Short mmCIF file of C-alpha atoms in Angstrom, two decimals:
data_model
loop_
_atom_site.label_atom_id
_atom_site.label_comp_id
_atom_site.label_asym_id
_atom_site.label_seq_id
_atom_site.Cartn_x
_atom_site.Cartn_y
_atom_site.Cartn_z
CA MET A 1 0.11 0.00 0.13
CA PRO A 2 1.48 3.43 -0.92
CA GLY A 3 2.48 5.71 1.86
CA PRO A 4 0.45 8.59 3.05
CA ILE A 5 0.87 12.33 2.29
CA GLU A 6 2.17 13.95 5.48
CA PHE A 7 0.68 17.24 6.02
CA TYR A 8 2.41 19.48 8.36
CA PHE A 9 1.03 22.88 9.36
CA ASP A 10 0.98 25.54 11.98
CA PHE A 11 -2.51 26.73 13.37
CA SER A 12 -1.20 30.25 12.95
CA SER A 13 -0.51 29.93 9.21
CA PRO A 14 -2.88 31.41 6.68
CA TYR A 15 -1.38 29.31 3.99
CA GLY A 16 -1.72 26.19 6.02
CA TYR A 17 -5.36 26.90 6.64
CA ILE A 18 -5.95 27.28 2.86
CA ALA A 19 -3.93 24.06 2.30
CA SER A 20 -6.11 22.33 4.82
CA THR A 21 -9.19 22.89 2.73
CA LEU A 22 -7.47 21.35 -0.38
CA ILE A 23 -5.23 18.49 0.71
CA ASP A 24 -7.85 15.88 1.46
CA ASP A 25 -9.37 16.27 -2.05
CA LEU A 26 -5.91 15.94 -3.56
CA GLY A 27 -5.25 12.83 -1.50
CA GLY A 28 -8.55 11.38 -2.75
CA ARG A 29 -7.71 12.05 -6.31
CA VAL A 30 -4.38 10.20 -6.02
CA GLY A 31 -5.50 7.50 -3.76
CA ARG A 32 -3.36 8.56 -0.73
CA GLU A 33 -4.15 8.81 2.91
CA VAL A 34 -3.31 12.38 4.35
CA ARG A 35 -1.83 12.43 7.71
CA TRP A 36 -2.47 15.77 9.38
CA LYS A 37 0.21 16.84 11.96
CA PRO A 38 0.29 20.41 13.38
CA PHE A 39 3.71 21.85 14.54
CA LEU A 40 5.12 25.29 15.48
CA LEU A 41 7.11 27.58 13.24
CA GLY A 42 8.25 29.64 16.18
CA PRO A 43 11.18 27.30 17.09
CA VAL A 44 12.22 27.02 13.37
CA PHE A 45 12.10 30.84 12.97
CA LYS A 46 14.09 31.20 16.06
CA ALA A 47 16.69 28.69 15.16
CA ASN A 48 17.04 30.11 11.55
CA GLY A 49 16.96 33.77 12.63
CA GLN A 50 13.81 34.35 10.46
CA ALA A 51 11.17 36.89 11.24
CA PRO A 52 7.45 36.06 10.69
CA LEU A 53 6.43 36.77 7.12
CA VAL A 54 4.41 39.78 7.91
CA ASP A 55 7.27 41.42 9.93
CA VAL A 56 9.62 41.27 6.94
CA PRO A 57 9.86 44.74 5.07
CA MET A 58 8.11 44.81 1.67
CA LYS A 59 7.24 41.04 2.02
CA GLY A 60 4.95 41.77 4.92
CA ASP A 61 2.46 44.01 3.07
CA TYR A 62 2.56 41.78 -0.02
CA SER A 63 1.79 38.66 2.10
CA LYS A 64 -1.25 40.21 3.72
CA ARG A 65 -2.64 40.97 0.30
CA ASP A 66 -1.69 37.58 -0.96
CA PHE A 67 -3.37 35.79 2.03
CA ASP A 68 -6.76 37.45 1.18
CA ARG A 69 -6.38 37.00 -2.64
CA THR A 70 -5.31 33.37 -2.35
CA ALA A 71 -8.24 32.52 -0.02
CA ARG A 72 -10.57 34.19 -2.53
CA TYR A 73 -8.98 32.40 -5.37
CA HIS A 74 -9.80 29.02 -3.70
CA GLY A 75 -13.09 30.23 -2.42
CA VAL A 76 -12.12 29.88 1.41
CA PRO A 77 -13.55 32.35 3.80
CA PHE A 78 -10.79 34.32 5.37
CA SER A 79 -10.09 37.32 7.64
CA LEU A 80 -6.67 38.24 8.95
CA PRO A 81 -7.10 37.78 12.75
CA ALA A 82 -6.57 40.83 14.96
CA LYS A 83 -3.93 38.74 16.96
CA PHE A 84 -1.53 37.39 14.45
CA PRO A 85 0.79 35.60 14.21
CA ILE A 86 0.39 33.63 17.40
CA GLY A 87 1.82 30.61 19.21
CA ALA A 88 -1.07 28.06 19.12
CA ILE A 89 -0.03 25.89 21.97
CA ALA A 90 -3.39 24.95 23.33
CA ALA A 91 -4.62 23.93 20.02
CA LEU A 92 -1.48 21.96 19.26
CA ARG A 93 -1.56 20.03 22.56
CA SER A 94 -5.24 19.34 22.20
CA PHE A 95 -4.79 17.98 18.75
CA TYR A 96 -2.31 15.28 19.78
CA TRP A 97 -4.36 14.32 22.94
CA ILE A 98 -7.37 13.94 20.67
CA ASP A 99 -5.33 12.16 17.91
CA ASP A 100 -4.26 9.54 20.45
CA ARG A 101 -7.89 8.71 20.94
CA ASP A 102 -9.58 9.29 17.49
CA ALA A 103 -7.55 10.34 14.55
CA ALA A 104 -10.63 11.31 12.42
CA LYS A 105 -11.87 13.56 15.31
CA ALA A 106 -8.49 15.14 15.54
CA LYS A 107 -8.60 16.20 11.91
CA ALA A 108 -12.16 17.55 12.30
CA PHE A 109 -10.65 19.39 15.31
CA ALA A 110 -7.95 20.92 13.33
CA GLN A 111 -10.39 21.99 10.62
CA ALA A 112 -12.69 23.72 13.32
CA VAL A 113 -9.88 25.44 14.91
CA TYR A 114 -8.66 26.82 11.65
CA LYS A 115 -12.04 27.98 10.68
CA ALA A 116 -12.56 29.48 14.08
CA TYR A 117 -9.30 31.41 13.90
CA PHE A 118 -9.27 32.57 10.27
CA ALA A 119 -12.89 32.80 9.28
CA ASP A 120 -14.72 33.59 12.54
CA GLY A 121 -12.30 35.74 14.45
CA VAL A 122 -11.95 33.45 17.54
CA ASP A 123 -8.87 34.02 19.58
CA ILE A 124 -7.34 30.45 19.70
CA THR A 125 -4.57 31.49 22.13
CA ASP A 126 -7.40 31.41 24.76
CA ALA A 127 -7.51 27.77 25.92
CA ALA A 128 -11.21 28.20 26.90
CA GLN A 129 -12.11 28.89 23.21
CA VAL A 130 -10.11 25.81 22.12
CA LEU A 131 -11.95 23.63 24.69
CA ALA A 132 -15.32 25.07 23.44
CA ILE A 133 -14.36 24.01 19.92
CA ALA A 134 -13.47 20.55 21.11
CA GLN A 135 -16.68 20.22 23.12
CA ARG A 136 -18.90 21.12 20.01
CA LEU A 137 -17.32 18.13 18.33
CA GLY A 138 -18.32 15.85 21.16
CA ILE A 139 -15.00 15.70 22.80
CA ASP A 140 -14.96 15.51 26.70
CA GLY A 141 -13.96 19.15 27.77
CA THR A 142 -13.17 18.19 31.34
CA ALA A 143 -10.73 15.40 30.43
CA LEU A 144 -9.10 17.69 27.66
CA SER A 145 -8.95 20.68 30.08
CA ALA A 146 -6.96 18.40 32.58
CA ALA A 147 -4.88 17.08 29.81
CA LEU A 148 -3.79 20.45 28.88
CA ASN A 149 -2.02 20.79 32.22
CA ASP A 150 -0.62 17.34 32.11
CA GLN A 151 3.18 17.47 31.56
CA ALA A 152 3.03 14.15 29.77
CA VAL A 153 0.70 15.77 27.20
CA LYS A 154 2.93 18.77 26.85
CA ASP A 155 5.91 16.54 26.26
CA ARG A 156 4.14 14.58 23.72
CA ALA A 157 3.31 17.66 21.67
CA LYS A 158 6.80 18.96 21.92
CA GLN A 159 8.17 15.64 20.69
CA GLU A 160 5.87 15.67 17.72
CA VAL A 161 7.05 19.41 17.00
CA ASP A 162 10.73 18.48 17.37
CA ALA A 163 10.28 15.33 15.09
CA ILE A 164 8.54 17.36 12.39
CA ILE A 165 11.26 19.88 12.45
CA ALA A 166 13.96 17.18 12.22
CA LYS A 167 12.27 15.91 9.15
CA GLY A 168 13.06 19.40 7.57
CA ALA A 169 9.88 21.15 7.77
CA PHE A 170 10.56 24.93 7.99
CA GLY A 171 7.45 26.43 6.70
CA SER A 172 3.63 25.93 6.65
CA PRO A 173 2.13 24.04 4.96
CA PHE A 174 4.90 21.47 4.36
CA PHE A 175 4.22 18.16 2.83
CA ILE A 176 6.29 14.99 2.61
CA VAL A 177 5.17 12.08 0.30
CA ASP A 178 7.40 9.12 -0.66
CA GLY A 179 10.12 10.94 1.16
CA GLU A 180 10.01 13.99 -1.18
CA PRO A 181 9.31 17.43 0.62
CA PHE A 182 6.98 20.14 -0.66
CA TRP A 183 6.79 23.59 0.87
CA GLY A 184 3.73 25.83 0.20
CA ASN A 185 0.20 25.21 -1.04
CA ASP A 186 1.46 26.58 -4.29
CA ARG A 187 3.36 23.42 -4.69
CA LEU A 188 0.30 21.19 -4.50
CA PRO A 189 -0.12 20.82 -8.17
CA MET A 190 3.44 19.76 -8.37
CA LEU A 191 3.01 17.38 -5.46
CA GLU A 192 0.07 15.87 -7.16
CA ASP A 193 1.92 15.25 -10.45
CA TRP A 194 4.73 13.86 -8.49
CA VAL A 195 2.52 11.23 -6.85
CA ARG A 196 0.74 10.49 -10.21
CA ARG A 197 3.95 9.95 -12.08
CA GLY A 198 6.13 8.58 -9.28
CA GLY A 199 8.58 11.56 -9.54
CA TRP A 200 10.11 12.97 -12.59
CA MET B 1 -5.51 48.84 -24.99
CA PRO B 2 -4.81 46.66 -21.81
CA GLY B 3 -1.54 47.30 -19.93
CA PRO B 4 1.50 44.95 -20.12
CA ILE B 5 2.44 42.24 -17.70
CA GLU B 6 5.59 43.76 -15.97
CA PHE B 7 8.08 41.04 -15.48
CA TYR B 8 10.92 41.84 -13.04
CA PHE B 9 13.78 39.28 -12.47
CA ASP B 10 17.38 38.97 -11.36
CA PHE B 11 19.63 37.30 -13.75
CA SER B 12 21.00 35.30 -10.65
CA SER B 13 17.47 33.90 -9.80
CA PRO B 14 16.69 30.22 -10.82
CA TYR B 15 12.90 30.91 -10.36
CA GLY B 16 13.33 34.04 -12.48
CA TYR B 17 14.93 31.93 -15.24
CA ILE B 18 12.17 29.39 -15.08
CA ALA B 19 9.61 32.06 -15.29
CA SER B 20 11.30 33.53 -18.28
CA THR B 21 10.50 30.43 -20.21
CA LEU B 22 6.83 30.59 -19.25
CA ILE B 23 5.77 34.32 -19.19
CA ASP B 24 5.65 35.12 -22.91
CA ASP B 25 3.33 32.23 -23.56
CA LEU B 26 1.13 33.22 -20.67
CA GLY B 27 1.13 36.87 -22.15
CA GLY B 28 0.12 35.46 -25.48
CA ARG B 29 -2.78 33.43 -23.94
CA VAL B 30 -4.17 36.53 -22.15
CA GLY B 31 -3.38 38.96 -24.98
CA ARG B 32 -1.02 41.15 -22.88
CA GLU B 33 2.43 42.39 -23.79
CA VAL B 34 5.20 41.29 -21.47
CA ARG B 35 7.66 44.00 -20.34
CA TRP B 36 10.99 42.29 -19.27
CA LYS B 37 12.87 44.34 -16.70
CA PRO B 38 15.87 42.82 -14.90
CA PHE B 39 16.83 44.13 -11.37
CA LEU B 40 19.06 43.12 -8.49
CA LEU B 41 17.91 41.39 -5.41
CA GLY B 42 21.15 42.38 -3.52
CA PRO B 43 20.01 45.84 -2.41
CA VAL B 44 16.59 44.41 -1.35
CA PHE B 45 18.04 41.76 0.78
CA LYS B 46 20.48 44.03 2.27
CA ALA B 47 17.78 46.68 3.11
CA ASN B 48 15.48 43.91 4.45
CA GLY B 49 18.28 42.11 6.46
CA GLN B 50 17.47 38.89 4.33
CA ALA B 51 19.96 36.29 3.46
CA PRO B 52 20.07 34.65 -0.16
CA LEU B 53 17.66 31.71 -0.17
CA VAL B 54 20.36 29.08 -0.25
CA ASP B 55 22.02 30.39 2.76
CA VAL B 56 19.02 30.14 5.07
CA PRO B 57 19.19 27.04 7.26
CA MET B 58 16.85 24.20 6.14
CA LYS B 59 15.42 26.38 3.54
CA GLY B 60 18.72 26.33 1.57
CA ASP B 61 18.89 22.62 1.05
CA TYR B 62 15.19 22.43 0.16
CA SER B 63 15.58 25.36 -2.40
CA LYS B 64 18.39 23.64 -4.25
CA ARG B 65 16.32 20.49 -4.64
CA ASP B 66 13.21 22.66 -5.55
CA PHE B 67 15.25 24.58 -8.22
CA ASP B 68 16.01 21.26 -9.94
CA ARG B 69 12.70 19.77 -9.51
CA THR B 70 10.70 22.78 -10.75
CA ALA B 71 12.99 23.06 -13.81
CA ARG B 72 12.32 19.40 -14.56
CA TYR B 73 8.59 19.96 -14.02
CA HIS B 74 8.56 22.74 -16.75
CA GLY B 75 10.90 20.85 -18.94
CA VAL B 76 13.65 23.59 -18.68
CA PRO B 77 17.46 22.59 -18.84
CA PHE B 78 19.02 23.64 -15.47
CA SER B 79 22.08 23.12 -13.60
CA LEU B 80 22.90 25.05 -10.42
CA PRO B 81 25.97 27.22 -11.43
CA ALA B 82 29.26 26.73 -9.42
CA LYS B 83 29.30 30.42 -8.61
CA PHE B 84 25.83 31.25 -7.17
CA PRO B 85 24.24 33.49 -6.26
CA ILE B 86 25.96 36.32 -8.06
CA GLY B 87 25.53 40.04 -8.58
CA ALA B 88 24.89 40.10 -12.47
CA ILE B 89 25.86 43.71 -12.99
CA ALA B 90 27.39 43.48 -16.50
CA ALA B 91 24.36 41.60 -17.62
CA LEU B 92 22.02 44.08 -16.15
CA ARG B 93 23.75 47.16 -17.67
CA SER B 94 24.04 45.47 -20.97
CA PHE B 95 20.32 44.76 -20.95
CA TYR B 96 19.20 48.34 -20.43
CA TRP B 97 21.70 49.64 -23.00
CA ILE B 98 20.46 47.11 -25.63
CA ASP B 99 16.91 47.85 -24.55
CA ASP B 100 17.20 51.65 -25.26
CA ARG B 101 18.15 50.56 -28.95
CA ASP B 102 16.03 47.41 -29.53
CA ALA B 103 13.51 46.08 -27.03
CA ALA B 104 13.10 42.80 -28.81
CA LYS B 105 16.81 42.28 -28.99
CA ALA B 106 17.14 43.12 -25.16
CA LYS B 107 14.59 40.35 -24.52
CA ALA B 108 16.56 37.85 -26.77
CA PHE B 109 19.71 38.90 -24.88
CA ALA B 110 18.15 38.23 -21.38
CA GLN B 111 16.96 34.85 -22.60
CA ALA B 112 20.44 33.99 -23.84
CA VAL B 113 22.02 35.28 -20.70
CA TYR B 114 19.85 33.07 -18.51
CA LYS B 115 20.42 29.89 -20.71
CA ALA B 116 24.10 30.64 -20.60
CA TYR B 117 24.21 30.92 -16.70
CA PHE B 118 21.64 28.13 -15.80
CA ALA B 119 21.87 25.66 -18.67
CA ASP B 120 25.44 26.12 -20.18
CA GLY B 121 27.68 26.87 -16.99
CA VAL B 122 28.86 30.19 -18.31
CA ASP B 123 30.17 32.54 -15.77
CA ILE B 124 27.99 35.69 -16.43
CA THR B 125 29.99 37.76 -13.79
CA ASP B 126 32.71 37.86 -16.41
CA ALA B 127 31.97 40.94 -18.69
CA ALA B 128 33.75 39.23 -21.56
CA GLN B 129 31.30 36.31 -21.55
CA VAL B 130 28.29 38.80 -21.46
CA LEU B 131 29.75 40.64 -24.43
CA ALA B 132 30.26 37.32 -26.29
CA ILE B 133 26.56 36.47 -25.68
CA ALA B 134 25.52 39.90 -27.10
CA GLN B 135 27.76 39.65 -30.08
CA ARG B 136 26.28 36.33 -31.04
CA LEU B 137 22.87 38.13 -31.29
CA GLY B 138 24.41 40.58 -33.66
CA ILE B 139 24.92 43.40 -31.10
CA ASP B 140 27.91 45.71 -31.48
CA GLY B 141 30.46 44.51 -28.96
CA THR B 142 32.81 47.48 -29.14
CA ALA B 143 29.98 49.85 -28.48
CA LEU B 144 28.60 47.73 -25.63
CA SER B 145 32.09 47.22 -24.12
CA ALA B 146 32.57 51.03 -24.06
CA ALA B 147 29.00 51.45 -22.73
CA LEU B 148 29.66 49.26 -19.78
CA ASN B 149 32.40 51.75 -18.60
CA ASP B 150 30.16 54.70 -19.17
CA GLN B 151 28.78 56.47 -16.09
CA ALA B 152 25.67 57.35 -17.71
CA VAL B 153 24.84 53.68 -18.44
CA LYS B 154 25.71 52.77 -14.93
CA ASP B 155 23.37 55.35 -13.65
CA ARG B 156 20.55 54.35 -15.97
CA ALA B 157 20.65 50.85 -14.80
CA LYS B 158 20.83 51.89 -11.20
CA GLN B 159 17.73 54.11 -11.74
CA GLU B 160 15.85 51.17 -13.13
CA VAL B 161 16.78 48.93 -10.13
CA ASP B 162 15.71 51.74 -7.76
CA ALA B 163 12.46 52.33 -9.61
CA ILE B 164 11.59 48.54 -9.63
CA ILE B 165 12.35 48.13 -5.88
CA ALA B 166 10.29 51.26 -5.21
CA LYS B 167 7.33 49.46 -6.95
CA GLY B 168 7.55 46.80 -4.18
CA ALA B 169 9.46 44.12 -5.90
CA PHE B 170 11.33 42.14 -3.35
CA GLY B 171 11.93 38.76 -5.03
CA SER B 172 12.44 37.19 -8.45
CA PRO B 173 10.35 36.75 -10.29
CA PHE B 174 7.94 39.48 -9.50
CA PHE B 175 5.08 40.55 -11.81
CA ILE B 176 2.76 43.51 -11.78
CA VAL B 177 -0.30 43.70 -14.08
CA ASP B 178 -3.07 46.23 -13.75
CA GLY B 179 -1.37 47.38 -10.56
CA GLU B 180 -1.55 43.99 -8.98
CA PRO B 181 1.69 42.38 -7.67
CA PHE B 182 2.41 38.63 -7.80
CA TRP B 183 5.70 37.10 -6.45
CA GLY B 184 7.00 33.84 -7.65
CA ASN B 185 6.52 31.60 -10.81
CA ASP B 186 4.15 29.50 -8.65
CA ARG B 187 1.90 32.59 -8.75
CA LEU B 188 1.55 32.48 -12.67
CA PRO B 189 -1.55 30.43 -12.67
CA MET B 190 -3.18 32.93 -10.41
CA LEU B 191 -1.86 35.88 -12.33
CA GLU B 192 -3.37 34.37 -15.57
CA ASP B 193 -6.71 33.84 -13.82
CA TRP B 194 -6.67 37.37 -12.38
CA VAL B 195 -5.97 38.88 -15.86
CA ARG B 196 -8.78 36.75 -17.51
CA ARG B 197 -11.38 37.64 -14.89
CA GLY B 198 -10.21 41.19 -14.12
CA GLY B 199 -9.46 40.38 -10.52
CA TRP B 200 -11.84 38.51 -8.20
#
């Protein structure tokens, strides 16, 4: 059986959000499972001495325009959040805790978090908001709330982030399929062609 | 008559080279003239505190892989030059000197310079090599050689670079059409759709 498409994303990434609305359809077209894995760009940018995109001169203004335009191009509701970029720690830890229990629900949770943050203006740095999103999906809020304060859960999330960065992911979205890395939702047509043709 | 597609590129940019093989066909499909204008990323990166792509940790290795892969994807011959990135000053000044005399020839010159550097391994930081490329296109080598030492020609090229950066170009390739900026050859499908639909 062919391997999955690994989909790495930061909950604070507009392009990751847009990719999240496209990647499962792509996986379906090429007959590959998509494995969703959130991580954090903060440690990458710190290690590489990079600034967040919107803080880079010239690039910042362009990027804001391009976020909006790209979302409209793909028909995805989008509004740049007032608090942006963020470190989406509660959402990250929640994801892996849910994922250990129900992978399909973890994906639904990630989609709901993205929509809340980028379409509905919800402040996902607020753990209470993250819990509310989880509860609306039928996840046990009391258990998740306790988990967010559990060192083992924190460590689990950190190990995932470290492992993803060790694989070479330095941006969001980042994809790996059959060992081949692709950065950016604008590489999706290339990724699709790569999978269909087995490289070129 | 609808305005042109402005195509800004650095002779040292692999993605600019790849875009140069695609943009005229795109212009033809949407009935727009393409205005080719080389500039330099060096001053932009210096002003913004950015490093060249290949020198950024993690991103550098990925980029080298992606240059090759993207070229193969588009069927464009490509080999990363031994000396890379470079400041392609002689090619830049030559371009604008030729452009003042014969715009079609300037475009042919730019195409030949890109091919020499990225496909044939020619060191285009060597003014003698740039002159040889021009002469093969029937351009007067003696006059061009003299022009490269002419302060007015140097100033002319610098003014073009400054004007392009003032328009917001911070990467290569960079396109502006109907006032809308697009960065990267991966934005070409979006640019084409934008022109066809008059924005969205």
